[in-house]
Each structure stands twice: as C-alpha cells, then as structure tokens.
Coordinates of N, CA and C in Angstrom, one line a residue:
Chain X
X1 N -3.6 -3.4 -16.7 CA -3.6 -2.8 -15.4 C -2.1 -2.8 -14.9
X2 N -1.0 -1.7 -14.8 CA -0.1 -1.3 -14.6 C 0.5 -1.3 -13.1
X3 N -0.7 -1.1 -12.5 CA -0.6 -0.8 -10.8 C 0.0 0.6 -10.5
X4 N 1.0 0.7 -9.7 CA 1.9 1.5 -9.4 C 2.8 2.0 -10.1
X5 N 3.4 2.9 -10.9 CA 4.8 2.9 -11.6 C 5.2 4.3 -11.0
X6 N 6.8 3.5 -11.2 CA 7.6 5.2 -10.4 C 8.7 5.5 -11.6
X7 N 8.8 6.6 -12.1 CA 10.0 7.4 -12.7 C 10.4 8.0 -12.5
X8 N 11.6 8.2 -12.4 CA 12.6 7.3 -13.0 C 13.0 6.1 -11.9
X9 N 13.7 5.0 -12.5 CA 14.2 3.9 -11.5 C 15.2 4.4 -10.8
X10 N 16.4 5.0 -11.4 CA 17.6 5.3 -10.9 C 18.1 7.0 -11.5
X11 N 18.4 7.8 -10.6 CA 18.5 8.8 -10.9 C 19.7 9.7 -10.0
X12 N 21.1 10.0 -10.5 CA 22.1 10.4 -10.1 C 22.2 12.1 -10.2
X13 N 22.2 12.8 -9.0 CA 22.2 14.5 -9.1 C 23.3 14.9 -8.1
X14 N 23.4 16.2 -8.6 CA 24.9 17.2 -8.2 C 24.1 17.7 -6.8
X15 N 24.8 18.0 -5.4 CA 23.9 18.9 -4.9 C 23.4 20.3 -5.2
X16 N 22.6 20.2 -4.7 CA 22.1 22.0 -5.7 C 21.1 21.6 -6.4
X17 N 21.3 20.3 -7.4 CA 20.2 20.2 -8.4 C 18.6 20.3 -8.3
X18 N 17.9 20.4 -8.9 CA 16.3 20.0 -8.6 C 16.0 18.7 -9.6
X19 N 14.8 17.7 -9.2 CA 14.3 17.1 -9.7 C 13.3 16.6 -9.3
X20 N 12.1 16.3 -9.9 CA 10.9 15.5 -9.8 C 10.4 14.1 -10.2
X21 N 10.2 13.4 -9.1 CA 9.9 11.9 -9.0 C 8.5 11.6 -9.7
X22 N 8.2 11.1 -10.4 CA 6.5 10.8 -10.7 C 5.9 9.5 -10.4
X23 N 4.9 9.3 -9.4 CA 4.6 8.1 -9.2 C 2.9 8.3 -10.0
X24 N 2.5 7.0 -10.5 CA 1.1 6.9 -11.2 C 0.9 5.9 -11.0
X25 N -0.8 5.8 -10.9 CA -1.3 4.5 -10.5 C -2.6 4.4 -11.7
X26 N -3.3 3.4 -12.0 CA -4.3 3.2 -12.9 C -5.6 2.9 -11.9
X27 N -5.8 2.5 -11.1 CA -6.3 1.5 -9.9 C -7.7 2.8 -9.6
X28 N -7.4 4.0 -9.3 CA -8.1 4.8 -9.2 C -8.4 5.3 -7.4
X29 N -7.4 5.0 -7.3 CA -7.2 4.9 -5.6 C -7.0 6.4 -5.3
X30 N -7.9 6.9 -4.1 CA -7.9 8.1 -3.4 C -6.5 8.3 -3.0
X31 N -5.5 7.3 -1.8 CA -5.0 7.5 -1.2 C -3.4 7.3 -1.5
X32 N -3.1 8.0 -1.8 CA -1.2 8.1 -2.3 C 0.0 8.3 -1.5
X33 N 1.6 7.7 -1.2 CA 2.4 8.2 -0.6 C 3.4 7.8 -1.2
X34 N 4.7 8.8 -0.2 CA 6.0 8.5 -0.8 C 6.7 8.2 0.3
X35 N 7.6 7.4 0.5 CA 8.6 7.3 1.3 C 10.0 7.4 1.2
X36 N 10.8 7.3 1.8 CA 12.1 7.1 1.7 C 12.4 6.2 2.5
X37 N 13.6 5.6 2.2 CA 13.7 4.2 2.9 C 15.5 3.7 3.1
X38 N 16.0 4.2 3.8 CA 17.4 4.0 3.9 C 18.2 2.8 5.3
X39 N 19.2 2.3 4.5 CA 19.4 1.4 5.6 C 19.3 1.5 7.2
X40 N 18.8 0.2 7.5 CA 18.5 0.0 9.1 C 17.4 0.8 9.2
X41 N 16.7 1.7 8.6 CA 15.2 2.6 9.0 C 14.3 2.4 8.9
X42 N 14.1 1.7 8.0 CA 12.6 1.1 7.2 C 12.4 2.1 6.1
X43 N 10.9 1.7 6.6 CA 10.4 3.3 5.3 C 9.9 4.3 6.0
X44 N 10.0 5.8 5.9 CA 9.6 6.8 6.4 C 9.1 7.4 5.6
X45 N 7.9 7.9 6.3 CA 7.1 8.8 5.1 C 7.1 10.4 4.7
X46 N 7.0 10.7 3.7 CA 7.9 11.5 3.3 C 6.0 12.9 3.6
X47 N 5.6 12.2 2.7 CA 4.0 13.1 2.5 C 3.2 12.1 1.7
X48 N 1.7 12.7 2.1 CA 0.5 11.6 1.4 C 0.2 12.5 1.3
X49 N -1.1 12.0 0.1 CA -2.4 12.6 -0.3 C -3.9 11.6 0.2
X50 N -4.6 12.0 0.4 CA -5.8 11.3 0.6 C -7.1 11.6 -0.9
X51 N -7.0 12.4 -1.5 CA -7.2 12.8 -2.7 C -7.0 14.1 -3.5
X52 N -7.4 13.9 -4.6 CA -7.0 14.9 -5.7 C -7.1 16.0 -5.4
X53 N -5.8 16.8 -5.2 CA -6.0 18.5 -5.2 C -5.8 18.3 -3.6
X54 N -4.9 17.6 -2.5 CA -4.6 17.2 -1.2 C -3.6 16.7 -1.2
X55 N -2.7 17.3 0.1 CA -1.1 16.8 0.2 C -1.5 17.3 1.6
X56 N -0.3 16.1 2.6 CA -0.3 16.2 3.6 C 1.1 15.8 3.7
X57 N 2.0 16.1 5.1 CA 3.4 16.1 5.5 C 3.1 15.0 6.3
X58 N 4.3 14.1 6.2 CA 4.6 13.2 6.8 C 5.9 13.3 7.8
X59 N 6.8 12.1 8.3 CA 7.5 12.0 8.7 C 8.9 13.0 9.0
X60 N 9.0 12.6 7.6 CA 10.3 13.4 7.1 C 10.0 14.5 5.5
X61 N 9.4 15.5 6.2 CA 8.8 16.0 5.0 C 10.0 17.5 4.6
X62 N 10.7 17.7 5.3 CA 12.2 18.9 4.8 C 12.7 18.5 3.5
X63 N 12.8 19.4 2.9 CA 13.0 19.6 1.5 C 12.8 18.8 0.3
X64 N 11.4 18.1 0.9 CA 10.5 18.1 0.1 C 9.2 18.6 -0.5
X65 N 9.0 18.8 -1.5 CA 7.4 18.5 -2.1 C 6.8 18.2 -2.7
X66 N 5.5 18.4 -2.8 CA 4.4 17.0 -3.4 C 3.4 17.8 -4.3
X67 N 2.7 17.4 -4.9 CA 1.1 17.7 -5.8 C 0.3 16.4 -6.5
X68 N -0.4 16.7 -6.4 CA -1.6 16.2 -6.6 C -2.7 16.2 -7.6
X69 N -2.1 16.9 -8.5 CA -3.2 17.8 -9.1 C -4.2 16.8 -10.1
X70 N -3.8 15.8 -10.2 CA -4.5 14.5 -11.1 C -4.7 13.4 -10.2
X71 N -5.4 13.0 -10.1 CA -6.0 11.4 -8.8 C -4.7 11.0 -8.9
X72 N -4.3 10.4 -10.4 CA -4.0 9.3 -10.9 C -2.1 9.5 -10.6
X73 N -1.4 11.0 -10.3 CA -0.2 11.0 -10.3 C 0.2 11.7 -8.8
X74 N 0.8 11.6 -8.3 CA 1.4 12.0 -6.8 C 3.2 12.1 -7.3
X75 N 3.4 14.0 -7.5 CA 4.8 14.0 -7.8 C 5.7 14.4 -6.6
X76 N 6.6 14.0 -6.6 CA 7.6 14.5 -5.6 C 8.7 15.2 -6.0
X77 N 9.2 16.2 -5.4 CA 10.2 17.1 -5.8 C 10.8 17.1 -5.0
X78 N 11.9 17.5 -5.6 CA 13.3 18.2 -4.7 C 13.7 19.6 -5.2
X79 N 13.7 20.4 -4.7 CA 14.0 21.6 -5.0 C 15.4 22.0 -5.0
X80 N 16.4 21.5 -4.2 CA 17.8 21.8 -4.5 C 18.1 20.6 -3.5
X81 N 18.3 19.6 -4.3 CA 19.0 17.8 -3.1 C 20.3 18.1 -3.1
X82 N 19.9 17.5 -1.9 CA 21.2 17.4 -0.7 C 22.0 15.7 -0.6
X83 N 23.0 15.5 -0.4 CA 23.3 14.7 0.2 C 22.5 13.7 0.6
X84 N 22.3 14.1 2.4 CA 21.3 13.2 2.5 C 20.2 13.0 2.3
X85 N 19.7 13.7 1.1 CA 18.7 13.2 0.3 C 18.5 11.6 -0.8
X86 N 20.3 11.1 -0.5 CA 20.1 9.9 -1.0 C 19.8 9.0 -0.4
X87 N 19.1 8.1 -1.2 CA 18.1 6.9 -0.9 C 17.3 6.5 -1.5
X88 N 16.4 5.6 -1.3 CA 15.6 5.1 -2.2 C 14.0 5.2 -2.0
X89 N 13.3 5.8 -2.4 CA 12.0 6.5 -2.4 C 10.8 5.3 -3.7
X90 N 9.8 5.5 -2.2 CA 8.7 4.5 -2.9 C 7.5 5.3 -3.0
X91 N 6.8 5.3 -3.8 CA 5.7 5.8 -3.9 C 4.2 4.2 -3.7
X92 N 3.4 4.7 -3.0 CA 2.2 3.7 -2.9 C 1.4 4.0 -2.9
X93 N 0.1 3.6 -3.3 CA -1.3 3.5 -3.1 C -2.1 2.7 -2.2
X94 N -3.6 3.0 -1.9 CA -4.1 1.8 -1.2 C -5.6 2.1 -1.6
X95 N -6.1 1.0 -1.9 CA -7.2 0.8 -2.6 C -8.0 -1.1 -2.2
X96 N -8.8 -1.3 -2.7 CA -9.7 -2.6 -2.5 C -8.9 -3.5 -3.5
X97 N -8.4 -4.5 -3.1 CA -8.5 -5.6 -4.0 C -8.7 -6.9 -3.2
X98 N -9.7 -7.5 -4.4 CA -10.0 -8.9 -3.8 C -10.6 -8.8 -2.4
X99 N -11.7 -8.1 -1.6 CA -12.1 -8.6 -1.0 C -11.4 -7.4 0.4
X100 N -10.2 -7.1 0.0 CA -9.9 -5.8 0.9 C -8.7 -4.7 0.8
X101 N -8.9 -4.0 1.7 CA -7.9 -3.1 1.7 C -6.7 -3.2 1.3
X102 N -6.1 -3.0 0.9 CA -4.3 -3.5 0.5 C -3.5 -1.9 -0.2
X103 N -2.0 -1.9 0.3 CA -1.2 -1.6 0.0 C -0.3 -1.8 -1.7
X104 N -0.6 -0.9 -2.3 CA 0.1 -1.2 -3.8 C 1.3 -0.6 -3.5
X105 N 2.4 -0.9 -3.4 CA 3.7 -0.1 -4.2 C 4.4 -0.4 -5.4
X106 N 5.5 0.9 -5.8 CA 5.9 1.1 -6.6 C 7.2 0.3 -6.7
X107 N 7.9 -0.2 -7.6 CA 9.2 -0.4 -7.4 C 10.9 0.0 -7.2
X108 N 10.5 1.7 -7.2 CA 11.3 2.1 -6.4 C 12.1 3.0 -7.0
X109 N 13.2 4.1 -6.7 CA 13.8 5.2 -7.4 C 14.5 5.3 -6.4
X110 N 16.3 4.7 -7.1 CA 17.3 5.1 -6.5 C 18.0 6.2 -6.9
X111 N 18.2 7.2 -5.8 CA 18.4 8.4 -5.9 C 20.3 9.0 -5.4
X112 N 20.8 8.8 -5.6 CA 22.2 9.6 -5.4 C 22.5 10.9 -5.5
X113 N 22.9 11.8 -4.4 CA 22.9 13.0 -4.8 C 24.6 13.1 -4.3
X114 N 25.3 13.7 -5.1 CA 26.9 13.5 -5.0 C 27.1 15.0 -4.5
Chain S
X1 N 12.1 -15.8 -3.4 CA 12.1 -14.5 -2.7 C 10.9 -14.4 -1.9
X2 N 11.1 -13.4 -1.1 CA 10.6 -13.5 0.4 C 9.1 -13.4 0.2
X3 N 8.5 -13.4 1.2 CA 6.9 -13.4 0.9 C 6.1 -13.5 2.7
X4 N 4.8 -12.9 2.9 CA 4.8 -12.8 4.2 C 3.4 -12.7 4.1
X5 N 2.4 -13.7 5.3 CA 1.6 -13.5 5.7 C 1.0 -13.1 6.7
X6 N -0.3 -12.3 6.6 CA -1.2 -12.1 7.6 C -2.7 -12.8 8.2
X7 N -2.7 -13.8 8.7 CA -3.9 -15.2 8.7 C -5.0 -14.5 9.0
X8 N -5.2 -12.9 9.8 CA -6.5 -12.6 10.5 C -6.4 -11.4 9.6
X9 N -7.5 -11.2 8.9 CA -8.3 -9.6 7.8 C -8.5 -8.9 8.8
X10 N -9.5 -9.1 9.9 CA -10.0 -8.1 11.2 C -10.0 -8.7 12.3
X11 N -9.4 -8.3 13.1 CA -9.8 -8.5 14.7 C -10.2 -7.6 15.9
X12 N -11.1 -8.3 16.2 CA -11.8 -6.8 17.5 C -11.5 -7.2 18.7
X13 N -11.0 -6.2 19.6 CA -10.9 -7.1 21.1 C -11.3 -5.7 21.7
X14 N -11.4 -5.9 23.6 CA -12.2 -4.5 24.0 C -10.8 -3.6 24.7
X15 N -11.5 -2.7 24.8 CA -10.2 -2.0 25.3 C -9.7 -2.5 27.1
X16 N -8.4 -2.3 26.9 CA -7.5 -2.9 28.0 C -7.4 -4.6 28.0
X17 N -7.6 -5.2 26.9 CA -7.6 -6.5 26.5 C -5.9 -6.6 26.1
X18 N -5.6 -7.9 26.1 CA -4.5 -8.1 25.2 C -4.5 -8.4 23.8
X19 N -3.5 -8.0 23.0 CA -3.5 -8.4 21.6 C -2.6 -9.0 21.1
X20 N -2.6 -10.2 20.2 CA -1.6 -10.8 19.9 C -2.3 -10.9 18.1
X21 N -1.2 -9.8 17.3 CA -1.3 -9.9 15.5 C -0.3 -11.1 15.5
X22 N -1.2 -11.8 14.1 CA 0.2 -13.2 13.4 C 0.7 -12.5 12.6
X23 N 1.8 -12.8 12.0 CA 3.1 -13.0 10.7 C 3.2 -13.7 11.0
X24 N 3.2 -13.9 9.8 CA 4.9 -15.3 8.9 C 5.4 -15.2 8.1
X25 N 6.4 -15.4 7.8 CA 6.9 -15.0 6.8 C 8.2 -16.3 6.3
X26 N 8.2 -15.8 4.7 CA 9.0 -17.1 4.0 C 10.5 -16.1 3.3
X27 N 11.8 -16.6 3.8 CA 12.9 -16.3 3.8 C 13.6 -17.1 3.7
X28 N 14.6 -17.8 2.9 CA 15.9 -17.8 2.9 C 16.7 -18.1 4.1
X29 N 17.3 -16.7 4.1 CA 18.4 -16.5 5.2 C 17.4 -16.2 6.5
X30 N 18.5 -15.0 7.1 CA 17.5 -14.8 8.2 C 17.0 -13.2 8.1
X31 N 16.1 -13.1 7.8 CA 15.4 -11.6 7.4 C 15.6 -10.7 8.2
X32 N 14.6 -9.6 7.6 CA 14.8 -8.3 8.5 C 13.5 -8.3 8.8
X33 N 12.7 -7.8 9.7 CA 11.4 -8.0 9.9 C 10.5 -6.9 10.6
X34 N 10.0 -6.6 10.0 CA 8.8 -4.8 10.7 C 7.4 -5.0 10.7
X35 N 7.1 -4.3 11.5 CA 5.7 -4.0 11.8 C 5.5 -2.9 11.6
X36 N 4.3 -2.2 10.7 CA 4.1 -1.2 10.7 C 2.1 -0.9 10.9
X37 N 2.5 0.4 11.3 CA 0.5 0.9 11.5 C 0.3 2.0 10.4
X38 N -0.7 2.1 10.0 CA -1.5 2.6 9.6 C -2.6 3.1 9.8
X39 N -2.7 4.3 10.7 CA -4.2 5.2 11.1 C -5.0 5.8 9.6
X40 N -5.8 5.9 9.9 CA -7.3 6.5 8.8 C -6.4 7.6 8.3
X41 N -6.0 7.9 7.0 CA -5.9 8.9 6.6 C -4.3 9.0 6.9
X42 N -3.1 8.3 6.9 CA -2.1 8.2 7.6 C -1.4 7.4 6.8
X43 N 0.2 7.7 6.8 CA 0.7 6.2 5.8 C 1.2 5.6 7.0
X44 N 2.1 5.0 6.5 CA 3.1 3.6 7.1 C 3.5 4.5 8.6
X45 N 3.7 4.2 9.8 CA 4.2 4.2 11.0 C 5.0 3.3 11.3
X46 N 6.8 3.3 11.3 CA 7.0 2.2 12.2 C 7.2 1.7 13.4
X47 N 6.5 0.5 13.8 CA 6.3 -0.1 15.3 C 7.9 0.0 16.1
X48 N 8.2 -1.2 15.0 CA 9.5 -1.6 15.6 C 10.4 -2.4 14.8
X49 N 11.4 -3.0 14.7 CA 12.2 -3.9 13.7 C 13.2 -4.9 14.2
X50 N 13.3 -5.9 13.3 CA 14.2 -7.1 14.0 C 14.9 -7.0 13.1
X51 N 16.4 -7.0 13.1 CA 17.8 -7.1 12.5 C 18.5 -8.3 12.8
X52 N 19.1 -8.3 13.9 CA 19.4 -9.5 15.1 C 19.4 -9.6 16.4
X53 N 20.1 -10.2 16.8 CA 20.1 -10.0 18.4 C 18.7 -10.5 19.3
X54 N 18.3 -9.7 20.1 CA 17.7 -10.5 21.1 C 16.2 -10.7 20.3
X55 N 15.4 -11.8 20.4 CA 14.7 -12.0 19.4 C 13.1 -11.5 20.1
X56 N 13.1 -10.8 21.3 CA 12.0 -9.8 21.8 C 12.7 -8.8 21.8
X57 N 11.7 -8.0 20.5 CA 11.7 -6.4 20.0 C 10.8 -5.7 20.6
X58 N 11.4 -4.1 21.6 CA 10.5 -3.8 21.8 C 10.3 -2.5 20.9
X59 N 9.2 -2.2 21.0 CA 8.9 -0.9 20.0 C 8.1 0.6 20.6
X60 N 7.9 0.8 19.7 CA 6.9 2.6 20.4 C 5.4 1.9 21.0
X61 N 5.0 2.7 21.3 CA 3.6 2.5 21.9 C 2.9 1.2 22.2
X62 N 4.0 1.3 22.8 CA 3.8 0.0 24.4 C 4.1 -1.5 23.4
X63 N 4.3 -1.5 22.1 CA 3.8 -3.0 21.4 C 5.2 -3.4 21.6
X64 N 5.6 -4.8 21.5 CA 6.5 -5.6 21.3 C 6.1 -6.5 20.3
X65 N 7.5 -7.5 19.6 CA 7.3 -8.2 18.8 C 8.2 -9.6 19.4
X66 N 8.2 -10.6 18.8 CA 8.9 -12.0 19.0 C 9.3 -12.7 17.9
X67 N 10.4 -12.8 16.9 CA 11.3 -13.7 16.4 C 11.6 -15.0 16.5
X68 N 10.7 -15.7 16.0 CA 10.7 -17.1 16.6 C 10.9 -18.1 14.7
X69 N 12.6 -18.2 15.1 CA 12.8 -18.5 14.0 C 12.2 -20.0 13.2
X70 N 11.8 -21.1 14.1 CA 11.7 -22.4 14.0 C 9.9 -22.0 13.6
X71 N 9.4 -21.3 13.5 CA 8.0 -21.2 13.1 C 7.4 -19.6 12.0
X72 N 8.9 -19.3 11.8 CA 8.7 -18.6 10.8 C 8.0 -17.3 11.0
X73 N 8.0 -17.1 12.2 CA 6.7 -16.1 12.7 C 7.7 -14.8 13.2
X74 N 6.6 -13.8 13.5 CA 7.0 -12.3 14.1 C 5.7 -11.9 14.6
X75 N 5.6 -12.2 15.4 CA 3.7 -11.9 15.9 C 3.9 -10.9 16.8
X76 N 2.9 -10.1 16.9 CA 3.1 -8.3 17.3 C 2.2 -8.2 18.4
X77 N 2.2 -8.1 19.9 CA 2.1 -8.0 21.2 C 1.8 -6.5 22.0
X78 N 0.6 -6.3 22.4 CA 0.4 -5.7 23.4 C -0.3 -6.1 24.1
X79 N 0.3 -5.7 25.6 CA -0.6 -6.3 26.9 C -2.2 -5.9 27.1
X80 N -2.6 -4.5 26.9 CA -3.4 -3.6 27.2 C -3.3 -3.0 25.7
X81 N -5.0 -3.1 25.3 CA -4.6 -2.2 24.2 C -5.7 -0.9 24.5
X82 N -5.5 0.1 23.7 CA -6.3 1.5 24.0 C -6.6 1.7 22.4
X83 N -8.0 2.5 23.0 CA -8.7 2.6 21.3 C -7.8 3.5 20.6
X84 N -7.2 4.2 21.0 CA -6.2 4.8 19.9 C -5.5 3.9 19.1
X85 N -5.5 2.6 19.2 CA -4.8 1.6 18.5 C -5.3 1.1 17.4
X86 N -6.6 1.2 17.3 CA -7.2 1.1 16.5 C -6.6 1.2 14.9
X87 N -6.7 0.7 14.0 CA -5.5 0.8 13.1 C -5.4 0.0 11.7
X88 N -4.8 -0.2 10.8 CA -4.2 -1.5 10.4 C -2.8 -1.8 10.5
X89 N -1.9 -2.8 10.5 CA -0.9 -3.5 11.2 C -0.3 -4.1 9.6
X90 N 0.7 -3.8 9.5 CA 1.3 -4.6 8.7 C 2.5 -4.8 9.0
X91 N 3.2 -5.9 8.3 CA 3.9 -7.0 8.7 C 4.7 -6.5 7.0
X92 N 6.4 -7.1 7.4 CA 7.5 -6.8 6.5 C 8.3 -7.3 6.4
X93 N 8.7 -8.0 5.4 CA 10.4 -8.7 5.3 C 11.0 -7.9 4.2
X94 N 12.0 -8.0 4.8 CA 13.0 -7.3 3.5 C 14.6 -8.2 3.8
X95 N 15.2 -8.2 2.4 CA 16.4 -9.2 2.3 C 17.5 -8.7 3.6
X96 N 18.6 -9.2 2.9 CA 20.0 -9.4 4.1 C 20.1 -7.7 4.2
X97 N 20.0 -6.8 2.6 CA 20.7 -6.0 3.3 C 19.6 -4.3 3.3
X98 N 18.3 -5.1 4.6 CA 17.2 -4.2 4.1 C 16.5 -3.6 3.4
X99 N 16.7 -3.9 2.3 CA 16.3 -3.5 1.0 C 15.3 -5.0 0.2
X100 N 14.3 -4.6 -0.5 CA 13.3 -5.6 -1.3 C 12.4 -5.5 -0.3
X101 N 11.9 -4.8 0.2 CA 10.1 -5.0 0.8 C 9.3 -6.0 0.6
X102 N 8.6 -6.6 1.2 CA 7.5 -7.2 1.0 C 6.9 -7.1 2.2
X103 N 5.8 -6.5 1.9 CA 4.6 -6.4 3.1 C 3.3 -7.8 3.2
X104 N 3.2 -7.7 4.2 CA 2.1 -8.3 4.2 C 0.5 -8.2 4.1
X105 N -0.6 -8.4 3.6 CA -1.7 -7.9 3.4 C -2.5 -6.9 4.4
X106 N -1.9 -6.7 5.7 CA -2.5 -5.6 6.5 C -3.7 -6.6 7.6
X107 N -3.7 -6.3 8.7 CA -5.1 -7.2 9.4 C -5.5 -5.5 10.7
X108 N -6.9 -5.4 9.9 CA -7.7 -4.3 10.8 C -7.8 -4.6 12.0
X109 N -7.7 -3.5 13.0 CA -7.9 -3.9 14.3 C -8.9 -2.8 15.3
X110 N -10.2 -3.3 15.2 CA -11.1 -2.3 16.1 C -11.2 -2.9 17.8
X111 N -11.2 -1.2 18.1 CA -11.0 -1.5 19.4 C -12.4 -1.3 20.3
X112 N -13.3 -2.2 20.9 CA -14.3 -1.8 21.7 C -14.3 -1.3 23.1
X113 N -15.0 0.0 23.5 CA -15.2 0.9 24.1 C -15.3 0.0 25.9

C-alpha cells in the first residue's frame, strides 16, 4: 500500500514550457486535490476532484489544469509556466482509515520555473 | 520531527453557541501553526496562521486562534458559531521555514439548528 505518490519530486522549467504533475493513490478514495504551497501562505488549492471523470476549481485555479480520467490518478498541468508558477505543489486524497476520515498527502513537487 | 494532535473526532454544539477546537502539537523550535476547514466536497480552506508575534490570531470568518507556547496548544475559537460552519477543522505545523506539513487528524463539527 503506496498511499499517495507524486511525480516528479523536483522539476526545473524555462517559462513558456508545458508540463504535467501526476499524483496516484492505491487507497481507492473518491476525493482528490492539488495544492500549491509557497512561503508564509500555507497551502492553496489549486482544483479537486470528488470522482472519476470530475474536476472542480479551486483557489488558485489560473493556468492551471486537471483530469481525472482514472479514480486512481489526478494530473496537473501547466500549459506554458510562468514564474510565479514556482512552488511547491501537493497532491492529496481523503478516504477512511482506522475508524475515520483522514487526509493522505503526497510528498511533494518542487517546481522552478526560470 | 513535528507531529500534531486533534483529542476530539466530532463535536456538536447548537447554533449561536461557543466553540473551542483542541491542537497540540510537538515541535522543536517554535513552529508555524494553521488551521484549516474543510466543507463537503471542498479541499483545504485557510482559517488563519501563527508565524510570530502576537500569540491571538485572528482569522476569516469570525474564528480566532491562541498560541500558548507552555502547553503546546493552538486551539481554534469562535464566540457564535452558525451552521454554515459546519465542517471539518484541521490543525498544522510546519518547520522554521514553512515548509514540512503535518496535519492533524481533522475533528468534525455539526452544527444544531
């Protein structure tokens, strides 16, 4: 049981570039998100899913996007990053364990866009 | 490394009641410290955050928090609560330089009519 996994860990891009974040879970949890998380902010949410083939906008949802198209993977894209696009982005789940609800995250994807 | 509890799973109180959520949390130095909500179908919301300074945080919708370093605590405060509050509440430490998360288990909070 894997939990949460995010790829890549660390990922350095030119602006302009495009790239795709992949978060996967094993757990079988309906409910998925991504954040970004930059100093003094916390985490801000980027877009969720509630289930497969569902994407919803969150916080800070500009020039990003999401799919869904498998329970198990919630991708995030950048279609041409920016600057401040850098930061560090988490993907999570929430599902039952032990008795309740709980929050799974991922470990994390530092992103640099130069 | 840091680590952070939540002692109550659910708590129901009626509307216009007061609310008082526990944290605690285990740190080192002196942390960074958040509260976040959680509506049905909704991710992470944040309340409010402690960095430094005055150790009553106030935050969005109406809640405040308290920094009470000699007990390890950040417990999350509202006078009056309204069923829109309805929710779950999570609790967060992260290291010196905001970064390493650790949340707390989440404590449900229904609100009666």
């Amino acid at each position: 049981n894997a939990g949460v996994t995010q790829t890549p860990k660390f990922r350095v891009l030119k602006t302009g570039q495009s790239m795709t974040l992949l978060c996967a879970q094993d757990m079988n949890h309906e409910y998925m998100y991504w954040y970004r998380q930059d100093p003094g902010m916390g985490l801000r949410l980027i877009h969720y899913s509630v289930g497969e083939g569902t994407t919803a906008k969150g916080e800070v949802p500009d020039g990003y996007n999401v799919s869904r198209l498998k329970k198990q993977n919630f991708l995030l894209g950048l279609e041409s990053a920016a600057p401040s696009q850098t930061s560090v982005y988490f993907c999570a789940s929430r599902g039952w364990s032990t008795g309740r609800e709980k929050l799974f995250f991922g470990s994390g994807t530092q992103l640099s866009v130069l | 490394a840091q680590s952070v509890t939540q002692p109550d799973i659910h708590i129901t109180v009626s509307e216009g009641a007061s609310l008082e959520l526990r944290c605690n949390y285990s740190y080192g130095a002196t942390p960074y410290l958040f509260w976040y909500v959680q509506s049905p179908g909704q991710g992470l919301q944040l309340l409010l955050k402690y960095f430094s300074g005055d150790t009553l945080v106030q935050g969005i919708k109406g809640f405040e928090a308290e920094f009470k370093r000699s007990q390890s605590s950040f417990n999350l405060r509202k006078p009056s609560v309204h069923w829109s509050d309805a929710a779950e509440y999570f609790c967060a430490v992260a290291d010196n330089y905001g970064q390493n998360f650790v949340f707390g288990p989440g404590t449900r909070l229904s609100v009666l009519p």
